[in-house]
């Protein structure tokens, strides 16, 4: 069925290093790809999103890249800081469905001081 | 302040005792949805609503009911809770007219069914 696969499930990096989280989707008609960050005990919140008419979008230390041909998109965090430690979820819409977003299973990112 | 409000935030109940988790948003959003979050499974959609009196099943609707009688409210009903419904529940809303796609989540409701 249509789904969103996210890897890795856990990721540990040293402070200052970069982190990359990847997601693949199955529906070629998907056109909107958001990333949500969930800090411990908090609600998920949108941090960045990209639409299918662009290949990359940046916002300070975070960026998202999209490869529509391969049907995958990635979150890049540079110069990681302890406050980046959280669970990150990717998501994509299901074509022809009113359900809007299907979420990946999440990546627990730990930034080690 | 724009927000999605869920109640209760924490609840411990017993098998079979009906309960309702309320969700209210003050952003005039058309779309509302319920998710459950379980370790390793991410956010799975239970039910969603495109507008008043319009609801539909998500990925894991079994054992749940919803209603959308008013635009701002979208309660989640567990008629006969079972231990496998122990989970963290999130309500979310978004505007379909603005087409931004951003989902605004409530703070979550942690439910334990004994």
Coordinates of C-alpha atoms in Angstrom, one line a residue:
Chain A
X1 CA 0.0 0.0 0.0
X2 CA 0.9 3.6 -0.1
X3 CA 3.2 4.6 2.8
X4 CA 6.2 6.7 3.9
X5 CA 9.4 4.9 5.1
X6 CA 11.8 6.8 7.3
X7 CA 15.4 5.9 8.1
X8 CA 17.3 5.7 10.4
X9 CA 15.1 5.1 13.5
X10 CA 17.8 6.4 15.8
X11 CA 20.7 8.7 15.1
X12 CA 23.4 9.9 17.4
X13 CA 25.8 12.7 16.3
X14 CA 28.5 14.8 18.0
X15 CA 27.6 18.4 18.6
X16 CA 28.6 20.4 15.6
X17 CA 28.3 17.6 13.2
X18 CA 25.6 17.2 10.5
X19 CA 22.6 14.9 10.7
X20 CA 20.7 13.5 7.7
X21 CA 17.3 11.7 7.9
X22 CA 15.8 10.1 4.8
X23 CA 12.3 9.3 3.7
X24 CA 10.9 7.5 0.7
X25 CA 7.3 7.6 -0.4
X26 CA 5.3 5.5 -2.8
X27 CA 2.8 7.8 -4.4
X28 CA 4.3 9.7 -7.4
X29 CA 1.5 12.2 -7.3
X30 CA 2.5 13.5 -3.8
X31 CA 3.4 17.1 -3.9
X32 CA 4.0 18.3 -0.4
X33 CA 6.6 17.1 2.0
X34 CA 6.8 18.5 5.6
X35 CA 9.1 17.6 8.5
X36 CA 7.9 17.8 12.1
X37 CA 10.0 18.0 15.2
X38 CA 8.8 16.6 18.5
X39 CA 10.7 17.4 21.6
X40 CA 10.4 15.1 24.6
X41 CA 7.0 15.4 26.1
X42 CA 5.8 18.0 23.6
X43 CA 3.6 18.1 20.5
X44 CA 4.9 17.7 17.0
X45 CA 5.6 21.0 15.3
X46 CA 6.3 21.8 11.7
X47 CA 10.0 22.9 11.1
X48 CA 10.3 22.9 7.4
X49 CA 8.4 21.8 4.3
X50 CA 8.9 21.6 0.6
X51 CA 6.7 21.4 -2.4
X52 CA 7.3 19.4 -5.5
X53 CA 8.2 22.3 -7.7
X54 CA 11.5 22.9 -6.0
X55 CA 14.4 20.5 -5.2
X56 CA 15.8 22.1 -2.1
X57 CA 14.7 24.5 0.6
X58 CA 16.8 26.0 3.4
X59 CA 16.0 27.7 6.7
X60 CA 19.2 28.6 8.7
X61 CA 20.7 25.3 9.8
X62 CA 18.0 23.0 8.4
X63 CA 17.4 22.1 4.8
X64 CA 15.2 19.7 2.9
X65 CA 16.0 18.1 -0.4
X66 CA 13.6 16.4 -2.7
X67 CA 14.3 13.9 -5.5
X68 CA 11.0 13.3 -7.2
X69 CA 12.4 10.8 -9.7
X70 CA 13.6 8.5 -6.9
X71 CA 10.7 9.5 -4.7
X72 CA 12.7 10.4 -1.6
X73 CA 13.3 13.5 0.4
X74 CA 15.8 14.2 3.2
X75 CA 16.2 16.5 6.2
X76 CA 19.7 17.9 6.7
X77 CA 20.7 19.6 10.0
X78 CA 24.1 21.3 10.0
X79 CA 26.1 22.4 13.0
X80 CA 23.9 20.3 15.3
X81 CA 23.3 21.6 18.9
X82 CA 21.9 19.8 22.0
X83 CA 18.5 21.5 21.4
X84 CA 18.2 19.7 18.1
X85 CA 17.8 16.4 20.1
X86 CA 14.2 15.3 19.4
X87 CA 12.1 12.9 17.3
X88 CA 11.7 14.0 13.7
X89 CA 8.9 12.9 11.5
X90 CA 8.6 13.1 7.8
X91 CA 5.2 13.1 6.0
X92 CA 3.6 13.0 2.6
X93 CA 0.1 13.2 1.3
X94 CA -1.8 10.4 -0.2
X95 CA -3.0 11.1 -3.7
X96 CA -6.7 11.1 -4.2
X97 CA -7.2 11.0 -0.4
X98 CA -8.6 13.6 1.8
X99 CA -6.5 12.3 4.7
X100 CA -3.8 14.8 3.9
X101 CA -0.6 13.4 5.6
X102 CA 0.8 10.0 6.2
X103 CA 3.7 10.1 8.7
X104 CA 6.9 8.2 8.8
X105 CA 7.8 6.2 11.9
X106 CA 10.1 8.8 13.3
X107 CA 13.8 9.3 13.9
X108 CA 15.2 9.8 17.4
X109 CA 18.1 12.3 17.0
X110 CA 20.5 12.6 19.9
X111 CA 23.2 15.3 19.8
X112 CA 26.0 14.4 22.1
X113 CA 27.9 17.3 23.8
Chain B
X1 CA -3.6 32.7 20.9
X2 CA -4.1 30.2 18.1
X3 CA -4.3 26.7 19.6
X4 CA -5.6 23.2 19.7
X5 CA -6.8 22.2 23.1
X6 CA -7.3 18.6 24.3
X7 CA -8.7 17.2 27.5
X8 CA -7.9 15.3 29.5
X9 CA -4.1 15.4 29.2
X10 CA -3.8 12.3 31.3
X11 CA -6.3 9.6 32.1
X12 CA -6.1 6.1 33.6
X13 CA -9.2 4.1 33.2
X14 CA -10.4 0.5 33.2
X15 CA -11.4 -1.9 30.4
X16 CA -14.9 -1.2 29.1
X17 CA -15.5 2.2 30.7
X18 CA -16.6 4.6 28.0
X19 CA -14.6 7.8 27.7
X20 CA -14.3 10.8 25.6
X21 CA -11.3 12.9 24.8
X22 CA -12.3 16.4 23.7
X23 CA -10.5 18.5 21.1
X24 CA -11.2 22.1 20.3
X25 CA -9.5 24.6 17.9
X26 CA -9.9 28.3 17.7
X27 CA -8.4 28.9 14.2
X28 CA -11.6 28.2 12.2
X29 CA -9.9 25.3 10.5
X30 CA -12.0 23.0 8.3
X31 CA -9.8 19.9 8.7
X32 CA -9.4 18.1 12.0
X33 CA -7.8 14.7 12.7
X34 CA -6.9 12.3 15.5
X35 CA -3.6 10.4 15.7
X36 CA -2.2 7.9 18.1
X37 CA 1.5 7.7 18.8
X38 CA 3.1 4.4 19.8
X39 CA 6.8 3.7 20.1
X40 CA 8.3 2.7 16.8
X41 CA 5.1 3.2 14.9
X42 CA 5.1 7.0 14.5
X43 CA 1.8 8.9 14.2
X44 CA -1.1 6.8 12.9
X45 CA -4.3 8.4 11.9
X46 CA -7.5 7.2 13.6
X47 CA -10.2 9.4 12.1
X48 CA -10.3 12.7 10.2
X49 CA -12.9 15.3 9.3
X50 CA -13.0 17.6 6.3
X51 CA -15.7 19.8 7.7
X52 CA -18.8 19.8 9.9
X53 CA -20.7 16.6 9.7
X54 CA -18.1 15.0 7.4
X55 CA -15.9 12.3 9.0
X56 CA -13.9 9.4 7.7
X57 CA -11.7 6.6 8.8
X58 CA -8.0 6.8 9.0
X59 CA -5.5 3.9 9.3
X60 CA -6.5 2.6 12.7
X61 CA -10.2 3.4 13.3
X62 CA -11.2 0.2 15.1
X63 CA -12.6 0.8 18.6
X64 CA -13.0 4.5 18.1
X65 CA -15.8 6.9 17.2
X66 CA -15.8 10.6 16.4
X67 CA -18.3 13.3 15.7
X68 CA -18.1 16.8 14.1
X69 CA -21.2 18.7 15.0
X70 CA -19.4 22.1 15.3
X71 CA -16.5 23.3 13.3
X72 CA -14.3 23.9 16.4
X73 CA -14.8 20.6 18.2
X74 CA -13.8 17.1 17.2
X75 CA -14.2 14.6 20.2
X76 CA -12.7 11.1 20.2
X77 CA -14.9 8.5 21.8
X78 CA -13.8 5.1 23.1
X79 CA -17.1 3.2 23.7
X80 CA -15.4 0.2 25.4
X81 CA -11.7 0.9 25.9
X82 CA -9.3 -2.0 25.9
X83 CA -5.6 -2.2 27.0
X84 CA -4.4 -2.1 23.4
X85 CA -5.8 1.5 23.2
X86 CA -3.2 2.6 25.8
X87 CA -1.4 5.3 23.9
X88 CA -0.6 8.9 23.4
X89 CA -3.3 10.7 21.4
X90 CA -3.0 13.9 19.4
X91 CA -5.6 16.0 17.9
X92 CA -4.6 18.2 15.0
X93 CA -6.2 20.8 12.7
X94 CA -5.3 22.6 9.5
X95 CA -6.8 25.0 7.1
X96 CA -7.7 23.6 3.7
X97 CA -8.5 27.0 2.2
X98 CA -5.1 28.4 2.9
X99 CA -3.5 25.3 1.4
X100 CA -0.4 25.6 3.6
X101 CA -0.7 22.0 4.7
X102 CA 0.6 22.7 8.2
X103 CA -1.0 20.6 10.9
X104 CA -1.4 22.2 14.3
X105 CA -1.3 19.7 17.1
X106 CA -2.8 19.7 20.5
X107 CA -0.6 18.9 23.5
X108 CA -1.5 15.3 23.6
X109 CA -3.6 13.0 25.8
X110 CA -1.9 10.1 27.5
X111 CA -4.4 7.3 28.0
X112 CA -3.8 4.2 30.0
X113 CA -6.4 1.4 30.0
X114 CA -6.0 -1.2 32.7

